[in-house]
């Protein structure tokens, strides 16, 4: 059974601090997505990474896919209160349509 | 350009009653997923529809759960004889014909079984 473990589970930081969220698995994925979910809404895609070692930047967010395509990280620089939300990673396997979602990291950025 | 629409947004029901949750995907999206999310945690896969193919029901937790998709568009998730452990947010997502990401999610139905 494929599992995606995220850490930390909860994170509360002050505005302006940096943070990293991790998404780890023992399985290899052909693609990995990061989503952010706000209360009362569905998850919204932030980024998709498909190549081992790939790094993508989205403003203050940096996403990395591990060389072995088993893990990923999300780094936020100078966090803002608007970054508050539930961050979910999701792994996809080539040839299938199932996306395995991680356990989630709930981030709260205090002003 | 409407997104994925789910109704109702909230549903409170008594234990033992049946409930129906509706999902209206983005027009032209042939893939449709149902996920369950408990207590703001990760998403649990329930069922997948793709075009006219037989659905993948492997994630349905029991035979009290069923889903159908009529005309390749609207989908209904039915839970019979609801139990308290069924309380969760039920999320529907659709994706484009290429089947790749992203998944476009609705805002979910929050089900509370009392």
mmCIF file of C-alpha atoms in Angstrom:
data_model
loop_
_atom_site.group_PDB
_atom_site.id
_atom_site.type_symbol
_atom_site.label_atom_id
_atom_site.label_comp_id
_atom_site.label_asym_id
_atom_site.label_seq_id
_atom_site.Cartn_x
_atom_site.Cartn_y
_atom_site.Cartn_z
ATOM 1 C CA UNK A 1 0.000 0.000 0.000
ATOM 2 C CA UNK A 2 1.368 3.383 -0.986
ATOM 3 C CA UNK A 3 1.508 5.923 1.809
ATOM 4 C CA UNK A 4 2.612 9.529 1.927
ATOM 5 C CA UNK A 5 3.641 10.840 5.324
ATOM 6 C CA UNK A 6 3.867 14.569 5.858
ATOM 7 C CA UNK A 7 5.757 16.350 8.578
ATOM 8 C CA UNK A 8 5.238 18.291 10.625
ATOM 9 C CA UNK A 9 1.543 17.664 11.141
ATOM 10 C CA UNK A 10 1.006 21.106 12.650
ATOM 11 C CA UNK A 11 3.102 24.254 12.408
ATOM 12 C CA UNK A 12 2.502 27.662 13.963
ATOM 13 C CA UNK A 13 5.007 30.387 13.149
ATOM 14 C CA UNK A 14 5.368 34.151 13.172
ATOM 15 C CA UNK A 15 5.058 36.252 10.053
ATOM 16 C CA UNK A 16 8.406 36.572 8.293
ATOM 17 C CA UNK A 17 9.809 33.213 9.396
ATOM 18 C CA UNK A 18 10.883 30.477 7.001
ATOM 19 C CA UNK A 19 9.561 26.917 7.105
ATOM 20 C CA UNK A 20 9.869 23.578 5.348
ATOM 21 C CA UNK A 21 7.219 20.883 5.016
ATOM 22 C CA UNK A 22 8.198 17.346 4.095
ATOM 23 C CA UNK A 23 6.364 14.635 2.181
ATOM 24 C CA UNK A 24 7.902 11.150 2.374
ATOM 25 C CA UNK A 25 7.121 7.725 1.000
ATOM 26 C CA UNK A 26 8.789 4.368 0.479
ATOM 27 C CA UNK A 27 7.142 4.225 -2.965
ATOM 28 C CA UNK A 28 8.259 5.818 -6.192
ATOM 29 C CA UNK A 29 5.877 8.246 -7.857
ATOM 30 C CA UNK A 30 5.891 9.478 -11.436
ATOM 31 C CA UNK A 31 4.568 12.857 -10.361
ATOM 32 C CA UNK A 32 3.915 14.702 -7.180
ATOM 33 C CA UNK A 33 1.554 17.567 -6.594
ATOM 34 C CA UNK A 34 1.212 20.055 -3.771
ATOM 35 C CA UNK A 35 -2.196 21.479 -2.899
ATOM 36 C CA UNK A 36 -3.326 24.111 -0.401
ATOM 37 C CA UNK A 37 -6.714 23.920 1.217
ATOM 38 C CA UNK A 38 -8.445 26.712 3.132
ATOM 39 C CA UNK A 39 -11.340 26.169 5.536
ATOM 40 C CA UNK A 40 -14.607 25.371 3.798
ATOM 41 C CA UNK A 41 -12.990 24.961 0.412
ATOM 42 C CA UNK A 42 -11.525 22.193 -1.675
ATOM 43 C CA UNK A 43 -7.780 21.791 -2.219
ATOM 44 C CA UNK A 44 -6.231 23.979 -4.919
ATOM 45 C CA UNK A 45 -3.209 22.863 -6.902
ATOM 46 C CA UNK A 46 0.020 24.794 -6.259
ATOM 47 C CA UNK A 47 2.516 22.851 -8.350
ATOM 48 C CA UNK A 48 3.298 19.556 -10.072
ATOM 49 C CA UNK A 49 6.813 18.088 -10.179
ATOM 50 C CA UNK A 50 7.662 15.121 -12.386
ATOM 51 C CA UNK A 51 11.468 14.804 -12.639
ATOM 52 C CA UNK A 52 13.724 13.516 -9.878
ATOM 53 C CA UNK A 53 15.671 16.417 -8.413
ATOM 54 C CA UNK A 54 13.343 18.974 -9.974
ATOM 55 C CA UNK A 55 12.997 22.322 -8.219
ATOM 56 C CA UNK A 56 10.131 24.705 -8.914
ATOM 57 C CA UNK A 57 9.565 28.143 -7.484
ATOM 58 C CA UNK A 58 6.254 29.910 -7.064
ATOM 59 C CA UNK A 59 6.941 33.361 -5.605
ATOM 60 C CA UNK A 60 8.052 32.652 -2.006
ATOM 61 C CA UNK A 61 7.363 28.917 -2.282
ATOM 62 C CA UNK A 62 10.041 26.464 -3.419
ATOM 63 C CA UNK A 63 9.143 22.861 -4.217
ATOM 64 C CA UNK A 64 11.629 20.040 -4.660
ATOM 65 C CA UNK A 65 11.141 16.475 -5.844
ATOM 66 C CA UNK A 66 13.645 14.004 -4.432
ATOM 67 C CA UNK A 67 16.176 12.386 -6.756
ATOM 68 C CA UNK A 68 14.560 8.978 -6.241
ATOM 69 C CA UNK A 69 11.050 10.437 -6.662
ATOM 70 C CA UNK A 70 10.018 9.105 -3.255
ATOM 71 C CA UNK A 71 9.918 12.379 -1.372
ATOM 72 C CA UNK A 72 9.303 16.082 -1.765
ATOM 73 C CA UNK A 73 9.640 19.270 0.212
ATOM 74 C CA UNK A 74 7.920 22.624 0.260
ATOM 75 C CA UNK A 75 9.882 25.595 1.564
ATOM 76 C CA UNK A 76 8.209 28.924 2.290
ATOM 77 C CA UNK A 77 10.354 32.012 2.682
ATOM 78 C CA UNK A 78 9.154 34.937 4.795
ATOM 79 C CA UNK A 79 5.772 33.402 5.553
ATOM 80 C CA UNK A 80 2.718 35.621 5.430
ATOM 81 C CA UNK A 81 -0.658 35.207 7.204
ATOM 82 C CA UNK A 82 -2.131 34.502 3.765
ATOM 83 C CA UNK A 83 -0.048 31.323 3.641
ATOM 84 C CA UNK A 84 -2.171 29.847 6.428
ATOM 85 C CA UNK A 85 -3.903 26.642 5.400
ATOM 86 C CA UNK A 86 -3.675 22.889 5.053
ATOM 87 C CA UNK A 87 -0.901 21.769 2.715
ATOM 88 C CA UNK A 88 -1.345 18.411 1.025
ATOM 89 C CA UNK A 89 1.022 16.471 -1.168
ATOM 90 C CA UNK A 90 -0.346 13.919 -3.626
ATOM 91 C CA UNK A 91 1.555 11.271 -5.548
ATOM 92 C CA UNK A 92 0.608 9.940 -8.949
ATOM 93 C CA UNK A 93 1.764 6.751 -10.661
ATOM 94 C CA UNK A 94 2.224 6.522 -14.403
ATOM 95 C CA UNK A 95 -0.469 4.474 -16.099
ATOM 96 C CA UNK A 96 -2.954 4.873 -13.284
ATOM 97 C CA UNK A 97 -5.308 7.641 -12.343
ATOM 98 C CA UNK A 98 -5.176 7.272 -8.593
ATOM 99 C CA UNK A 99 -3.601 10.036 -6.581
ATOM 100 C CA UNK A 100 -2.446 9.114 -3.103
ATOM 101 C CA UNK A 101 -2.782 12.066 -0.758
ATOM 102 C CA UNK A 102 -0.498 12.769 2.148
ATOM 103 C CA UNK A 103 -1.572 13.159 5.746
ATOM 104 C CA UNK A 104 -1.473 16.957 5.540
ATOM 105 C CA UNK A 105 0.383 19.791 7.282
ATOM 106 C CA UNK A 106 -1.707 22.467 8.936
ATOM 107 C CA UNK A 107 0.155 25.787 8.845
ATOM 108 C CA UNK A 108 -0.792 28.866 10.813
ATOM 109 C CA UNK A 109 1.122 32.099 10.261
ATOM 110 C CA UNK A 110 0.621 34.679 12.975
ATOM 111 C CA UNK A 111 0.743 38.400 12.176
ATOM 112 C CA UNK B 1 -16.395 29.061 -16.329
ATOM 113 C CA UNK B 2 -18.065 27.349 -13.417
ATOM 114 C CA UNK B 3 -15.962 25.119 -11.239
ATOM 115 C CA UNK B 4 -16.937 21.837 -9.612
ATOM 116 C CA UNK B 5 -20.218 22.261 -7.775
ATOM 117 C CA UNK B 6 -21.264 20.126 -4.811
ATOM 118 C CA UNK B 7 -24.545 20.056 -2.958
ATOM 119 C CA UNK B 8 -25.589 20.295 -0.272
ATOM 120 C CA UNK B 9 -22.717 22.142 1.358
ATOM 121 C CA UNK B 10 -23.790 20.843 4.751
ATOM 122 C CA UNK B 11 -25.914 17.872 5.705
ATOM 123 C CA UNK B 12 -26.955 16.781 9.183
ATOM 124 C CA UNK B 13 -28.703 13.440 9.379
ATOM 125 C CA UNK B 14 -29.726 10.942 11.998
ATOM 126 C CA UNK B 15 -27.961 7.635 12.344
ATOM 127 C CA UNK B 16 -29.591 5.016 10.154
ATOM 128 C CA UNK B 17 -30.917 7.410 7.521
ATOM 129 C CA UNK B 18 -29.793 7.425 3.887
ATOM 130 C CA UNK B 19 -28.120 10.463 2.299
ATOM 131 C CA UNK B 20 -27.338 11.526 -1.255
ATOM 132 C CA UNK B 21 -24.485 13.869 -2.121
ATOM 133 C CA UNK B 22 -24.309 15.483 -5.528
ATOM 134 C CA UNK B 23 -21.380 16.557 -7.673
ATOM 135 C CA UNK B 24 -21.522 18.584 -10.883
ATOM 136 C CA UNK B 25 -18.075 18.476 -12.530
ATOM 137 C CA UNK B 26 -16.484 21.015 -14.844
ATOM 138 C CA UNK B 27 -17.981 20.750 -18.309
ATOM 139 C CA UNK B 28 -15.856 18.559 -20.567
ATOM 140 C CA UNK B 29 -14.012 16.830 -17.741
ATOM 141 C CA UNK B 30 -14.355 13.113 -18.270
ATOM 142 C CA UNK B 31 -12.685 11.982 -15.035
ATOM 143 C CA UNK B 32 -14.503 12.340 -11.713
ATOM 144 C CA UNK B 33 -13.301 11.378 -8.243
ATOM 145 C CA UNK B 34 -14.872 11.186 -4.811
ATOM 146 C CA UNK B 35 -12.659 11.575 -1.738
ATOM 147 C CA UNK B 36 -13.424 11.637 1.963
ATOM 148 C CA UNK B 37 -11.644 13.937 4.405
ATOM 149 C CA UNK B 38 -11.920 13.512 8.141
ATOM 150 C CA UNK B 39 -11.091 16.232 10.672
ATOM 151 C CA UNK B 40 -9.139 18.352 8.164
ATOM 152 C CA UNK B 41 -6.679 15.577 7.489
ATOM 153 C CA UNK B 42 -5.548 13.924 4.280
ATOM 154 C CA UNK B 43 -7.901 12.697 1.599
ATOM 155 C CA UNK B 44 -9.122 9.118 1.370
ATOM 156 C CA UNK B 45 -9.907 7.883 -2.162
ATOM 157 C CA UNK B 46 -13.425 6.479 -2.546
ATOM 158 C CA UNK B 47 -14.307 6.025 -6.214
ATOM 159 C CA UNK B 48 -13.229 7.075 -9.719
ATOM 160 C CA UNK B 49 -15.225 7.452 -12.949
ATOM 161 C CA UNK B 50 -13.681 7.849 -16.394
ATOM 162 C CA UNK B 51 -15.945 8.326 -19.370
ATOM 163 C CA UNK B 52 -18.066 5.263 -20.046
ATOM 164 C CA UNK B 53 -15.623 2.837 -18.419
ATOM 165 C CA UNK B 54 -16.562 0.807 -15.372
ATOM 166 C CA UNK B 55 -15.817 2.854 -12.244
ATOM 167 C CA UNK B 56 -13.049 1.980 -9.820
ATOM 168 C CA UNK B 57 -14.929 1.384 -6.584
ATOM 169 C CA UNK B 58 -11.951 0.000 -4.683
ATOM 170 C CA UNK B 59 -11.944 2.800 -2.106
ATOM 171 C CA UNK B 60 -15.544 2.508 -0.961
ATOM 172 C CA UNK B 61 -15.351 1.568 2.739
ATOM 173 C CA UNK B 62 -18.441 -0.660 2.852
ATOM 174 C CA UNK B 63 -21.407 -1.811 0.824
ATOM 175 C CA UNK B 64 -23.447 0.998 2.367
ATOM 176 C CA UNK B 65 -21.616 3.333 -0.005
ATOM 177 C CA UNK B 66 -22.442 3.554 -3.691
ATOM 178 C CA UNK B 67 -22.049 6.084 -6.465
ATOM 179 C CA UNK B 68 -23.268 6.613 -9.963
ATOM 180 C CA UNK B 69 -22.557 9.023 -12.748
ATOM 181 C CA UNK B 70 -25.327 9.758 -15.186
ATOM 182 C CA UNK B 71 -24.616 10.752 -18.772
ATOM 183 C CA UNK B 72 -20.933 11.121 -18.044
ATOM 184 C CA UNK B 73 -21.582 14.271 -16.063
ATOM 185 C CA UNK B 74 -23.352 14.630 -12.700
ATOM 186 C CA UNK B 75 -22.446 12.123 -10.006
ATOM 187 C CA UNK B 76 -24.296 11.099 -6.867
ATOM 188 C CA UNK B 77 -22.685 9.450 -3.843
ATOM 189 C CA UNK B 78 -25.209 7.576 -1.717
ATOM 190 C CA UNK B 79 -24.625 6.424 1.835
ATOM 191 C CA UNK B 80 -27.227 4.055 3.216
ATOM 192 C CA UNK B 81 -27.954 3.493 6.908
ATOM 193 C CA UNK B 82 -25.505 6.198 7.927
ATOM 194 C CA UNK B 83 -23.258 5.654 10.934
ATOM 195 C CA UNK B 84 -21.501 8.232 13.105
ATOM 196 C CA UNK B 85 -18.139 7.240 11.646
ATOM 197 C CA UNK B 86 -19.418 8.394 8.247
ATOM 198 C CA UNK B 87 -19.207 11.998 9.482
ATOM 199 C CA UNK B 88 -16.645 13.760 7.297
ATOM 200 C CA UNK B 89 -16.253 16.159 4.405
ATOM 201 C CA UNK B 90 -16.923 14.468 1.083
ATOM 202 C CA UNK B 91 -14.974 16.066 -1.758
ATOM 203 C CA UNK B 92 -15.564 15.649 -5.456
ATOM 204 C CA UNK B 93 -12.934 16.431 -8.083
ATOM 205 C CA UNK B 94 -12.809 16.336 -11.852
ATOM 206 C CA UNK B 95 -9.956 16.441 -14.329
ATOM 207 C CA UNK B 96 -9.427 17.064 -18.021
ATOM 208 C CA UNK B 97 -9.508 14.367 -20.704
ATOM 209 C CA UNK B 98 -5.753 13.854 -20.477
ATOM 210 C CA UNK B 99 -6.287 12.501 -16.965
ATOM 211 C CA UNK B 100 -3.290 14.326 -15.615
ATOM 212 C CA UNK B 101 -3.241 16.843 -12.811
ATOM 213 C CA UNK B 102 -4.594 19.120 -11.681
ATOM 214 C CA UNK B 103 -7.599 17.769 -9.944
ATOM 215 C CA UNK B 104 -10.235 20.491 -9.679
ATOM 216 C CA UNK B 105 -12.057 20.129 -6.396
ATOM 217 C CA UNK B 106 -15.447 21.292 -5.272
ATOM 218 C CA UNK B 107 -15.914 22.825 -1.843
ATOM 219 C CA UNK B 108 -17.213 19.571 -0.434
ATOM 220 C CA UNK B 109 -20.232 18.422 1.515
ATOM 221 C CA UNK B 110 -19.814 18.368 5.289
ATOM 222 C CA UNK B 111 -21.800 15.388 6.552
ATOM 223 C CA UNK B 112 -22.660 15.108 10.232
ATOM 224 C CA UNK B 113 -24.376 11.965 11.491
ATOM 225 C CA UNK B 114 -25.981 12.406 14.900
#
